[in-house]
PDB file of C-alpha atoms (C1' of nucleotides) in Angstrom:
ATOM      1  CA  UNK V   1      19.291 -15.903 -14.420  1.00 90.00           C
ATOM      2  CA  UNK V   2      18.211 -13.459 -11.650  1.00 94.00           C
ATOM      3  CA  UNK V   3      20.160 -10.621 -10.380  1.00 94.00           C
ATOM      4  CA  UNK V   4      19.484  -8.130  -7.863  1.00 95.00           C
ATOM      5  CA  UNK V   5      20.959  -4.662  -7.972  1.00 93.00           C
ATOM      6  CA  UNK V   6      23.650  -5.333  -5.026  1.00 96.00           C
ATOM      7  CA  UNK V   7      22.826  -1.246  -4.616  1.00 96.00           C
ATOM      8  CA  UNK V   8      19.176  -1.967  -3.395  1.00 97.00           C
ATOM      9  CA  UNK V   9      20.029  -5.631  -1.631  1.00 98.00           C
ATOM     10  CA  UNK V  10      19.226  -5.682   2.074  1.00 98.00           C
ATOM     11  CA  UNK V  11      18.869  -8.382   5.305  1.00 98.00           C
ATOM     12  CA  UNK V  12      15.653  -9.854   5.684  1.00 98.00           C
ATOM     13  CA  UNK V  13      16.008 -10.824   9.206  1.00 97.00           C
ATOM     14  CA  UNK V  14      15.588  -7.141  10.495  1.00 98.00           C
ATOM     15  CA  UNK V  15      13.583  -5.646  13.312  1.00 97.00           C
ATOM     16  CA  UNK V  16       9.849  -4.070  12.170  1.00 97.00           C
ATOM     17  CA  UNK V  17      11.302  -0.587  12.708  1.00 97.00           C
ATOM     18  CA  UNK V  18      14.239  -1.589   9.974  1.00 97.00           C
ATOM     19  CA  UNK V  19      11.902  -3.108   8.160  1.00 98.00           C
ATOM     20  CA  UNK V  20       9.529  -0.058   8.036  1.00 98.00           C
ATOM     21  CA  UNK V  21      12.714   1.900   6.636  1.00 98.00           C
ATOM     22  CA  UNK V  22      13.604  -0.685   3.946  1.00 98.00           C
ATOM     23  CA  UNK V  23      10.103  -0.182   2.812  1.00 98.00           C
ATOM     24  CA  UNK V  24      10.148   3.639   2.514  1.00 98.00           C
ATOM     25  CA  UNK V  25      13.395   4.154   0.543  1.00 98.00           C
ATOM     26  CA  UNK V  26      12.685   1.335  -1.609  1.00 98.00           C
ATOM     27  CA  UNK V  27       8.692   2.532  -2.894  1.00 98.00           C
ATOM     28  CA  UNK V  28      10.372   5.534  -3.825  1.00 98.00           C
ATOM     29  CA  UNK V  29      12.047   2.478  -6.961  1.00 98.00           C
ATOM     30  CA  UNK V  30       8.403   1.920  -7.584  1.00 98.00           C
ATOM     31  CA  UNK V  31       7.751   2.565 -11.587  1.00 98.00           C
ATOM     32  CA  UNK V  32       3.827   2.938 -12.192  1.00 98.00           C
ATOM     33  CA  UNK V  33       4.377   3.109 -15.490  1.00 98.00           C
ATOM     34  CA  UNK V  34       4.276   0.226 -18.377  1.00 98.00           C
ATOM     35  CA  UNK V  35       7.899  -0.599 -18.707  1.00 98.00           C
ATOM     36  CA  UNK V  36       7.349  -4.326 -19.828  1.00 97.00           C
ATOM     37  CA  UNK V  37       7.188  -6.121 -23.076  1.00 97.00           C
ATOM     38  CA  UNK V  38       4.332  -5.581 -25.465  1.00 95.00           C
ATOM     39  CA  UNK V  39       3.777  -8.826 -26.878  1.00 97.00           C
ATOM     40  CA  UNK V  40       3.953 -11.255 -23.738  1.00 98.00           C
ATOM     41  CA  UNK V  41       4.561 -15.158 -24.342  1.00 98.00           C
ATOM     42  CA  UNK V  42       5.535 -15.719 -20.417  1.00 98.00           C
ATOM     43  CA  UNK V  43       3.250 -14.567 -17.403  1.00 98.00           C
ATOM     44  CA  UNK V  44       3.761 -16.099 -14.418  1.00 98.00           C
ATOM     45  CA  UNK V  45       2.223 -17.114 -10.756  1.00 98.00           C
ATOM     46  CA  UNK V  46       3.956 -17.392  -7.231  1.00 98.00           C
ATOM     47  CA  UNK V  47       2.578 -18.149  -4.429  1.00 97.00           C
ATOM     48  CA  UNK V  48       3.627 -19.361  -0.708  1.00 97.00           C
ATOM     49  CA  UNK V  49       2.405 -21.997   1.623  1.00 95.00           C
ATOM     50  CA  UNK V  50       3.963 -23.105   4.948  1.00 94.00           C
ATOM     51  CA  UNK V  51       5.148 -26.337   6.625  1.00 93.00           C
ATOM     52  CA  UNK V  52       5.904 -27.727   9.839  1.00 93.00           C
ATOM     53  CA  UNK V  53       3.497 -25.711  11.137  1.00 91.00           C
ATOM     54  CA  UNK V  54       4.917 -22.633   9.852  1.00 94.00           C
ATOM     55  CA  UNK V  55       8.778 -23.706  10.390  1.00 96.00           C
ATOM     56  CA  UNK V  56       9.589 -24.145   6.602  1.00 96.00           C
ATOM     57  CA  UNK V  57       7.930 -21.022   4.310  1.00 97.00           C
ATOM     58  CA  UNK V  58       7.737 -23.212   0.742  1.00 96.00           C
ATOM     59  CA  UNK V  59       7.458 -20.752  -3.030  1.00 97.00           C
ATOM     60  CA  UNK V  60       6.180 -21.606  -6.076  1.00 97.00           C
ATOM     61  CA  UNK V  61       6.651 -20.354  -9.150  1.00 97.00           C
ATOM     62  CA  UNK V  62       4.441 -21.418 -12.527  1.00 97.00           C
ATOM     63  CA  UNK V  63       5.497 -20.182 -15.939  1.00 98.00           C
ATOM     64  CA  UNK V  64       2.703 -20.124 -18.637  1.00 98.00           C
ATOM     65  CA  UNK V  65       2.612 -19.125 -21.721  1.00 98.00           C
ATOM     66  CA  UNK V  66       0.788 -16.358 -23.211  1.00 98.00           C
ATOM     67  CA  UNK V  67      -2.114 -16.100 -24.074  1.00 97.00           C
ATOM     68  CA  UNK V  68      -2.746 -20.122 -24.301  1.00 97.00           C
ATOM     69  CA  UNK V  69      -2.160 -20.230 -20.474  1.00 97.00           C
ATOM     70  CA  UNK V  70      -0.561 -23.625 -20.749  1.00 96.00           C
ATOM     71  CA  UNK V  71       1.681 -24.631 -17.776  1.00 96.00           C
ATOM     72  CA  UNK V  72       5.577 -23.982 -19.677  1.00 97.00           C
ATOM     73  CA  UNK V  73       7.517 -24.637 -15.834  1.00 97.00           C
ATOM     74  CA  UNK V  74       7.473 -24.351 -12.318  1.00 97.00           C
ATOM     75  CA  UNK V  75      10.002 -24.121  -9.480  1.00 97.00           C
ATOM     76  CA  UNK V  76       9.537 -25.051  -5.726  1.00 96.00           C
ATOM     77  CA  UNK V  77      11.897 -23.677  -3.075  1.00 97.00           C
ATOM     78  CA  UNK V  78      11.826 -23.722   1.188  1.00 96.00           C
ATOM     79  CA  UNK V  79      13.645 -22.060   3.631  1.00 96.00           C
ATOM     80  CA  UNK V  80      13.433 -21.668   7.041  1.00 97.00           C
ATOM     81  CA  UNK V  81      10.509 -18.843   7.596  1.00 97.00           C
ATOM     82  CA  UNK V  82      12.672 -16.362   9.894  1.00 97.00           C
ATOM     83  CA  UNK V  83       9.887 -13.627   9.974  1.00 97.00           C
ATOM     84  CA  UNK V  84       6.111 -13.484  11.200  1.00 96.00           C
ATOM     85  CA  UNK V  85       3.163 -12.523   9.696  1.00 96.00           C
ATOM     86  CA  UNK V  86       2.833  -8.722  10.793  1.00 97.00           C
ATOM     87  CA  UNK V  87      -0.007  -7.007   8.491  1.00 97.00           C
ATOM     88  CA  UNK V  88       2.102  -4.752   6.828  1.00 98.00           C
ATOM     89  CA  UNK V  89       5.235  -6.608   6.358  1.00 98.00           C
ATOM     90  CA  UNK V  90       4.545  -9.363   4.532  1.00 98.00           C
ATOM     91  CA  UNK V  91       7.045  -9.365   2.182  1.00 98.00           C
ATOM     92  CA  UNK V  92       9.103 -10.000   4.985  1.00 98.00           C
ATOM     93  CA  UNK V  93       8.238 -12.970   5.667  1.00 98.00           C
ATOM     94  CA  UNK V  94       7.378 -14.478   2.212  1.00 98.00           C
ATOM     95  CA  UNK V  95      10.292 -12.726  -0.154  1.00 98.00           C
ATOM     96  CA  UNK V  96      13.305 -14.797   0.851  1.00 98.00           C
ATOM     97  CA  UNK V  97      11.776 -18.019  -0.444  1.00 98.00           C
ATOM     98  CA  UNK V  98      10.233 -16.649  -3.639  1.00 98.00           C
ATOM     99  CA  UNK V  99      13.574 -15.255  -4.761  1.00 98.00           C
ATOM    100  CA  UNK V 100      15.139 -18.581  -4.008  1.00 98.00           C
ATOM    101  CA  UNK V 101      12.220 -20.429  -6.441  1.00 98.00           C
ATOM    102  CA  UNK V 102      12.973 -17.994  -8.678  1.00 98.00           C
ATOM    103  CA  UNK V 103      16.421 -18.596  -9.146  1.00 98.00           C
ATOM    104  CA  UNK V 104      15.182 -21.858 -10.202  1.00 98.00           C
ATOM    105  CA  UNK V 105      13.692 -20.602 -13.451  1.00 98.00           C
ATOM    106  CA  UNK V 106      15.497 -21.427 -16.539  1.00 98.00           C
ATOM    107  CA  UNK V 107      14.200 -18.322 -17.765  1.00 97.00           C
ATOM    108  CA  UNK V 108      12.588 -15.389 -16.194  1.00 98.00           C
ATOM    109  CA  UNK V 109       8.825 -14.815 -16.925  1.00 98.00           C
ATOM    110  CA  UNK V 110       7.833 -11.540 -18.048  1.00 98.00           C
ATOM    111  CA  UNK V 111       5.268 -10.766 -15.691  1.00 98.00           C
ATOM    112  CA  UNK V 112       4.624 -12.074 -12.167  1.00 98.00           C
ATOM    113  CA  UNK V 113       1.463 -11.710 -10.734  1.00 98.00           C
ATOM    114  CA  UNK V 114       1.619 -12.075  -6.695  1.00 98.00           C
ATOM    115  CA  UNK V 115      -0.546 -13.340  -4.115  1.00 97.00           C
ATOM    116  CA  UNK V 116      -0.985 -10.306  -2.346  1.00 98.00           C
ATOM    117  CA  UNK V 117      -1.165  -6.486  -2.753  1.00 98.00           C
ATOM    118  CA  UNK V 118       1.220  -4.434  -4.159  1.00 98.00           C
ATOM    119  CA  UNK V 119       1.048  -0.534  -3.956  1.00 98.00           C
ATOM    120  CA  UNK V 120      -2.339  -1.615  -2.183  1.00 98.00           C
ATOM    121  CA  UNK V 121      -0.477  -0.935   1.107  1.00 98.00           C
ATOM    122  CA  UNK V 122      -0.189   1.419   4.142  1.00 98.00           C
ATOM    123  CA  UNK V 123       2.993   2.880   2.525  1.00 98.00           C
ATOM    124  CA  UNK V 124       2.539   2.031  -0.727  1.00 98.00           C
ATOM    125  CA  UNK V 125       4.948  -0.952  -0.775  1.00 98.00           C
ATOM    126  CA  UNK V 126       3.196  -4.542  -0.463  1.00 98.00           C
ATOM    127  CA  UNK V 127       4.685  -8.223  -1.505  1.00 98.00           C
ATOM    128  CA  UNK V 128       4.065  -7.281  -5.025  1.00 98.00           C
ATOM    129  CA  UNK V 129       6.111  -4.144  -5.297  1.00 98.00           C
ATOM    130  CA  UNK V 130       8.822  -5.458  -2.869  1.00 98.00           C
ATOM    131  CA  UNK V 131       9.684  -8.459  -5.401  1.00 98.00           C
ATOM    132  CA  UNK V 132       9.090  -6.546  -8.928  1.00 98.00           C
ATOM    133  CA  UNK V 133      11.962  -3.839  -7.320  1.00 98.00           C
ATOM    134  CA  UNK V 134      14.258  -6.266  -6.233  1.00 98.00           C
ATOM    135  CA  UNK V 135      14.349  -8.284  -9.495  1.00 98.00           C
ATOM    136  CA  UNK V 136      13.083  -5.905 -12.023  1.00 98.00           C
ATOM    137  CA  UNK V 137      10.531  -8.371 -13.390  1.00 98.00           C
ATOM    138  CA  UNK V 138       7.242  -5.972 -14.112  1.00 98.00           C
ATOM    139  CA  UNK V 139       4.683  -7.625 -11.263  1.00 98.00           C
ATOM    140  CA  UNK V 140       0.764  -6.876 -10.179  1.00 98.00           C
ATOM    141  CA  UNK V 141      -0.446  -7.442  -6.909  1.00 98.00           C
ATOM    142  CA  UNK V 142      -3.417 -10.030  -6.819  1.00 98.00           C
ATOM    143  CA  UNK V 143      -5.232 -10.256  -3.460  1.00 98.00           C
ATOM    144  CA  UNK V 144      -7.657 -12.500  -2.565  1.00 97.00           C
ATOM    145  CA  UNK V 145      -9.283  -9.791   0.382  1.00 97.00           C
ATOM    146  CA  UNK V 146      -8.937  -6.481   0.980  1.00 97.00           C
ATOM    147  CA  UNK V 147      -6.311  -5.011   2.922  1.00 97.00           C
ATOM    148  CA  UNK V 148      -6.506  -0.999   3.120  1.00 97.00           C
ATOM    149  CA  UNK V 149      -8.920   1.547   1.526  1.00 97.00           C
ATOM    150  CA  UNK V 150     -12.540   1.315   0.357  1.00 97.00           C
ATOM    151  CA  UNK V 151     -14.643   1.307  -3.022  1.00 96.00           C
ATOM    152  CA  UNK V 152     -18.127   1.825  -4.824  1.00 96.00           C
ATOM    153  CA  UNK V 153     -20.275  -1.311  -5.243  1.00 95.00           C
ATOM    154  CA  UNK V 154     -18.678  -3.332  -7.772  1.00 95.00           C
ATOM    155  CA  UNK V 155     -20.550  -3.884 -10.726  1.00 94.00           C
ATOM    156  CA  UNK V 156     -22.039  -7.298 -11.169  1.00 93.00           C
ATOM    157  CA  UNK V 157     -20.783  -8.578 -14.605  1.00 93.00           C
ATOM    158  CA  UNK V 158     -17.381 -10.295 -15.313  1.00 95.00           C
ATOM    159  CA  UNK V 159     -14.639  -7.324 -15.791  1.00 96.00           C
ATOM    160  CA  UNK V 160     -16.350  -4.976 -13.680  1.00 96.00           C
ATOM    161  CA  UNK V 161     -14.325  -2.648 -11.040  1.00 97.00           C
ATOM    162  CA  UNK V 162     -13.918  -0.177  -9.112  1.00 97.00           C
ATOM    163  CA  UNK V 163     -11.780   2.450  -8.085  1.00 98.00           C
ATOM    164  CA  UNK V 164      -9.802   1.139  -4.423  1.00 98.00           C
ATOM    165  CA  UNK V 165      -9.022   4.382  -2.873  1.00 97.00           C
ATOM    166  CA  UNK V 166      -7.397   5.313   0.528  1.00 97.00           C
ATOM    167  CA  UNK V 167      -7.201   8.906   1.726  1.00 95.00           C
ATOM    168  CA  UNK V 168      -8.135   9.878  -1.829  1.00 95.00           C
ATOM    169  CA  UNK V 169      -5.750   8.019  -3.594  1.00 97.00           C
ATOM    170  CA  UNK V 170      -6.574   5.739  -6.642  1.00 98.00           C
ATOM    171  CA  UNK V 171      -3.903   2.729  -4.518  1.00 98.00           C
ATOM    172  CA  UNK V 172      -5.337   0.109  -7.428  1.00 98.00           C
ATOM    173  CA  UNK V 173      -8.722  -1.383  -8.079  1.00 98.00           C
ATOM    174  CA  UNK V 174     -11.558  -3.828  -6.820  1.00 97.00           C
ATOM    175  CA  UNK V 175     -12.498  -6.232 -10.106  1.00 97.00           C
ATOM    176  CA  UNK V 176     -15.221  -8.773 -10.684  1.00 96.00           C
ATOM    177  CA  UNK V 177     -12.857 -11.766 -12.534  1.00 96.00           C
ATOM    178  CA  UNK V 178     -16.375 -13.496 -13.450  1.00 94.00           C
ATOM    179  CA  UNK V 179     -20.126 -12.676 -12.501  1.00 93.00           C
ATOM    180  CA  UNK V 180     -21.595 -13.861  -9.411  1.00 91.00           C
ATOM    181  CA  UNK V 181     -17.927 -14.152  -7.251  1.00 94.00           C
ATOM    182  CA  UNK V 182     -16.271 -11.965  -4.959  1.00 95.00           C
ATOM    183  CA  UNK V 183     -13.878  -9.456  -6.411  1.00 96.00           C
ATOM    184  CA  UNK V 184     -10.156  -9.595  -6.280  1.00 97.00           C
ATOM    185  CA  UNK V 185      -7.985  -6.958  -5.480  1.00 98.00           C
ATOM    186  CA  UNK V 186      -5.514  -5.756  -8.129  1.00 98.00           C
ATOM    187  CA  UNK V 187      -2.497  -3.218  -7.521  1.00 98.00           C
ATOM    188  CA  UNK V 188       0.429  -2.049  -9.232  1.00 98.00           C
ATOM    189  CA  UNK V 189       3.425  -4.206  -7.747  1.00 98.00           C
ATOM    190  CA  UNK V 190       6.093  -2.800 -10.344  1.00 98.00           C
ATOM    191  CA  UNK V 191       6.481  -1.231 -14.428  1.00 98.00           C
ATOM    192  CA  UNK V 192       3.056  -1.854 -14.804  1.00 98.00           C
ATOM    193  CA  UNK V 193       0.503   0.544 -15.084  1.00 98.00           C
ATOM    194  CA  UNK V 194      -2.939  -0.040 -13.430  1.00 98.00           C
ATOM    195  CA  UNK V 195      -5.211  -0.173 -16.674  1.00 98.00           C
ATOM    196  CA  UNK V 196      -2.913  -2.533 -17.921  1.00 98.00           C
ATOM    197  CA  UNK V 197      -2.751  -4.729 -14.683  1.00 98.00           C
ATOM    198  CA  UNK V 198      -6.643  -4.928 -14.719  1.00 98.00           C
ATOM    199  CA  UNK V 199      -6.623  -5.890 -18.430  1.00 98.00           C
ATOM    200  CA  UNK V 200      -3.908  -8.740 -18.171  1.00 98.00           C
ATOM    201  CA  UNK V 201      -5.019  -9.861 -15.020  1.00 98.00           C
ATOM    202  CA  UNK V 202      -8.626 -10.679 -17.223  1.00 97.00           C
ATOM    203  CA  UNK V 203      -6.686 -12.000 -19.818  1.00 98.00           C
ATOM    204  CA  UNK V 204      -5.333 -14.986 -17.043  1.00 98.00           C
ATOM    205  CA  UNK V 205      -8.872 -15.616 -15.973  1.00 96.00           C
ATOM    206  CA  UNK V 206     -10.697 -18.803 -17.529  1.00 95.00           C
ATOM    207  CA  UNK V 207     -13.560 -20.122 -15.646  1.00 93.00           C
ATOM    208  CA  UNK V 208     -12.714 -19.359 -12.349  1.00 94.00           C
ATOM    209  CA  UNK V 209     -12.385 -16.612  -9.922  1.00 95.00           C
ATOM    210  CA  UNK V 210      -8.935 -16.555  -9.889  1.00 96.00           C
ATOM    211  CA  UNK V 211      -6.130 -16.446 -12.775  1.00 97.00           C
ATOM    212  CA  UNK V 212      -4.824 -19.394 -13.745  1.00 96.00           C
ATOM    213  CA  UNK V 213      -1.031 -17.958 -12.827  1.00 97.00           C
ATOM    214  CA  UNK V 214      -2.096 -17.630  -9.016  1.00 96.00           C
ATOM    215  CA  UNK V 215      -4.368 -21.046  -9.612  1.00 95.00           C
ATOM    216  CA  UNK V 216      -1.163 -22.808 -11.019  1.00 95.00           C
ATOM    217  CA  UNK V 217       1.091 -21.873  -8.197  1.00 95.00           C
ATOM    218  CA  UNK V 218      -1.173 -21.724  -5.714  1.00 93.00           C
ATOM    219  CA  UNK V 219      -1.763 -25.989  -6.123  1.00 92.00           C
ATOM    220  CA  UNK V 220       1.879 -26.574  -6.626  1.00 89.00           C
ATOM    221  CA  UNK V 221       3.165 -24.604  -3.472  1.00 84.00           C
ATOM    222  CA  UNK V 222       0.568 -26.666  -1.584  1.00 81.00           C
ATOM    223  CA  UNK V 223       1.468 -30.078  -2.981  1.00 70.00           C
ATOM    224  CA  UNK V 224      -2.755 -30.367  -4.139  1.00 66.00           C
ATOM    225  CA  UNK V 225      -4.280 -32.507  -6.793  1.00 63.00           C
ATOM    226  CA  UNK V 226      -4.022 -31.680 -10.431  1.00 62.00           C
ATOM    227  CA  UNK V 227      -1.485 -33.134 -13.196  1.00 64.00           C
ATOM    228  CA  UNK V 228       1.836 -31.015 -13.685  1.00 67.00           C
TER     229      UNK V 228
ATOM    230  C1'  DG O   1      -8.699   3.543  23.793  1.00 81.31           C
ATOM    231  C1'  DC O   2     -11.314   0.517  20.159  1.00 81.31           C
ATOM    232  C1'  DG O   3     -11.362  -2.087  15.747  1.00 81.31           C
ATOM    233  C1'  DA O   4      -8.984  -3.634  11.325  1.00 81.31           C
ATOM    234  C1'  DC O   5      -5.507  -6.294   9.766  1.00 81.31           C
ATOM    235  C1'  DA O   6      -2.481  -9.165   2.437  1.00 81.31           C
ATOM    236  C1'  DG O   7      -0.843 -14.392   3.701  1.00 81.31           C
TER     237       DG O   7
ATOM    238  C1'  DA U   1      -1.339 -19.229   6.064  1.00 81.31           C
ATOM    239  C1'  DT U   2      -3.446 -23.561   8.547  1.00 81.31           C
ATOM    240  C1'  DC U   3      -6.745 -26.570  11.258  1.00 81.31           C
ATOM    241  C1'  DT U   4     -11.317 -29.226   8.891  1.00 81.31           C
ATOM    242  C1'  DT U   5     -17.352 -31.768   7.091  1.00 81.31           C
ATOM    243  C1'  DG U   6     -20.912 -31.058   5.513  1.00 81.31           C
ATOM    244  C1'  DT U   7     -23.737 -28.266   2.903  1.00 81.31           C
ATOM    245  C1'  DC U   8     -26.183 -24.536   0.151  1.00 81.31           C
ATOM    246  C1'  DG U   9     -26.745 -23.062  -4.591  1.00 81.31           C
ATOM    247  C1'  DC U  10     -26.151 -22.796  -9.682  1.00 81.31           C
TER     248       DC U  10
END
DNA sequence: GCGACAG
DNA sequence: ATCTTGTCGC
C-alpha cells in the first residue's frame, strides 16, 4: 500500500506563494542518485486528463512488466480539480488525483515515469519530483515539450540526446525516442540518476515516440480506443 | 515592459 | 489539458 511520510505531508489547496514554499523545502528531499531496484519487473505510467470541462481532474496509472512491457494493471481515480494550471505549479493541480489512483494499486510499481518534467523546472521541483518525494517510488520526468532551458541540435538517430541546460546547469536531457520524431524531454523526478533515466526511458520505447508506460496511461486516463 | 510558459 | 477535419509524408 502507499504511505506518505506524515513529516513531509502538506494541503494542496494553498495559495501560489504557499505553494512556491512547499516546493523549495521539499527539492531539498530530491535524491539524484540511483536508489531503486536493479533488476526491474514493474515500471509504470500515469498520466491525467480532465472532465467536465476541467471540473473533475481524472489519473491513471498502468503497471507493466519489465522488460516485456505487457499491461500487468491499471487504476483510474477523479477528484474534484481544486487548482489551475499555473506553469510552474503543476503538481498542484495534478498530484491529488494521482496519489488517489495510486492507492488503487495492489502493488506499487517500481518506477513511475510522469507526464511532465521533473527537476526540469524553475526551482528544480516539477510533477515528477513532487510525486517520487511524497511516495518514495524512484520516478523520471517525461515531457512531451519543453518547459525551461535550451540544448544543442539533437542528433538524428533513435537514442540520441542532448544535454538540457539552464543557467549552466545539466537540469536533464533532450532525447530522440526513434529517428525522424520530435524529442522528449527527460528529467530526474526522484532516486534516479539521469544516465539511468535516459537508458530506461529507451528501454519503454517500441515503435513509437513515446514509451509505452506514458502510451498505456495516457489512453486509459482518456477513456480512448485500445483493448485493456 | 515584452515574451515564454510542463499539462 | 481540451475544442476538432482533413491532410501531408513515409
Amino acid at each position: 500500500m502507499l504511505t506518505i511520510n506524515p513529516t513531509i505531508a502538506h494541503a494542496w489547496d494553498v495559495p501560489i506563494a504557499q505553494a512556491r514554499d512547499i516546493q523549495l523545502a521539499l527539492k531539498e528531499k530530491v535524491i539524484r542518485q540511483d536508489r531503486l531496484k536493479k533488476t526491474l519487473s514493474r515500471v509504470a505510467g500515469v498520466d491525467v486528463g480532465f472532465e467536465d470541462n476541467g471540473k473533475i481532474t481524472r489519473a491513471a496509472v498502468a503497471v507493466l512488466d519489465f522488460p516485456s512491457l505487457e499491461l500487468m494493471e491499471y487504476a483510474i481515480a477523479r477528484r474534484d480539480t481544486r487548482f489551475p494550471y499555473v506553469p510552474g505549479y503543476l503538481s498542484f493541480r495534478e498530484t491529488p488525483a494521482v496519489l488517489d489512483a495510486l492507492q488503487k494499486l495492489s502493488q506499487l510499481p517500481e518506477v513511475l515515469l510522469c507526464d511532465g518534467q521533473g527537476v526540469a523546472h524553475p526551482r528544480r521541483f516539477g510533477l515528477a519530483c513532487h510525486i517520487g518525494v511524497l511516495t518514495e517510488i524512484p520516478t523520471i520526468g517525461v515531457a512531451k515539450t519543453r518547459f525551461i532551458g535550451t540544448h544543442a541540435t539533437v542528433p538524428e538517430e533513435k537514442g540520441g540526446y542532448v544535454s538540457l541546460m539552464d543557467h549552466g546547469e545539466e537540469i536533464g536531457a533532450v532525447l530522440r525516442t526513434r529517428k525522424g520524431v520530435k524529442p522528449v524531454y527527460v528529467s530526474i523526478g526522484h532516486r534516479i540518476s539521469l544516465p539511468t533515466a535516459i537508458h530506461l526511458v529507451m528501454q519503454c520505447v517500441t515503435k513509437y515516440r513515446l514509451p509505452e508506460t506514458t502510451r498505456w496511461s495516457d489512453r486509459i486516463a482518456s477513456n480512448k480506443t485500445g483493448d485493456y
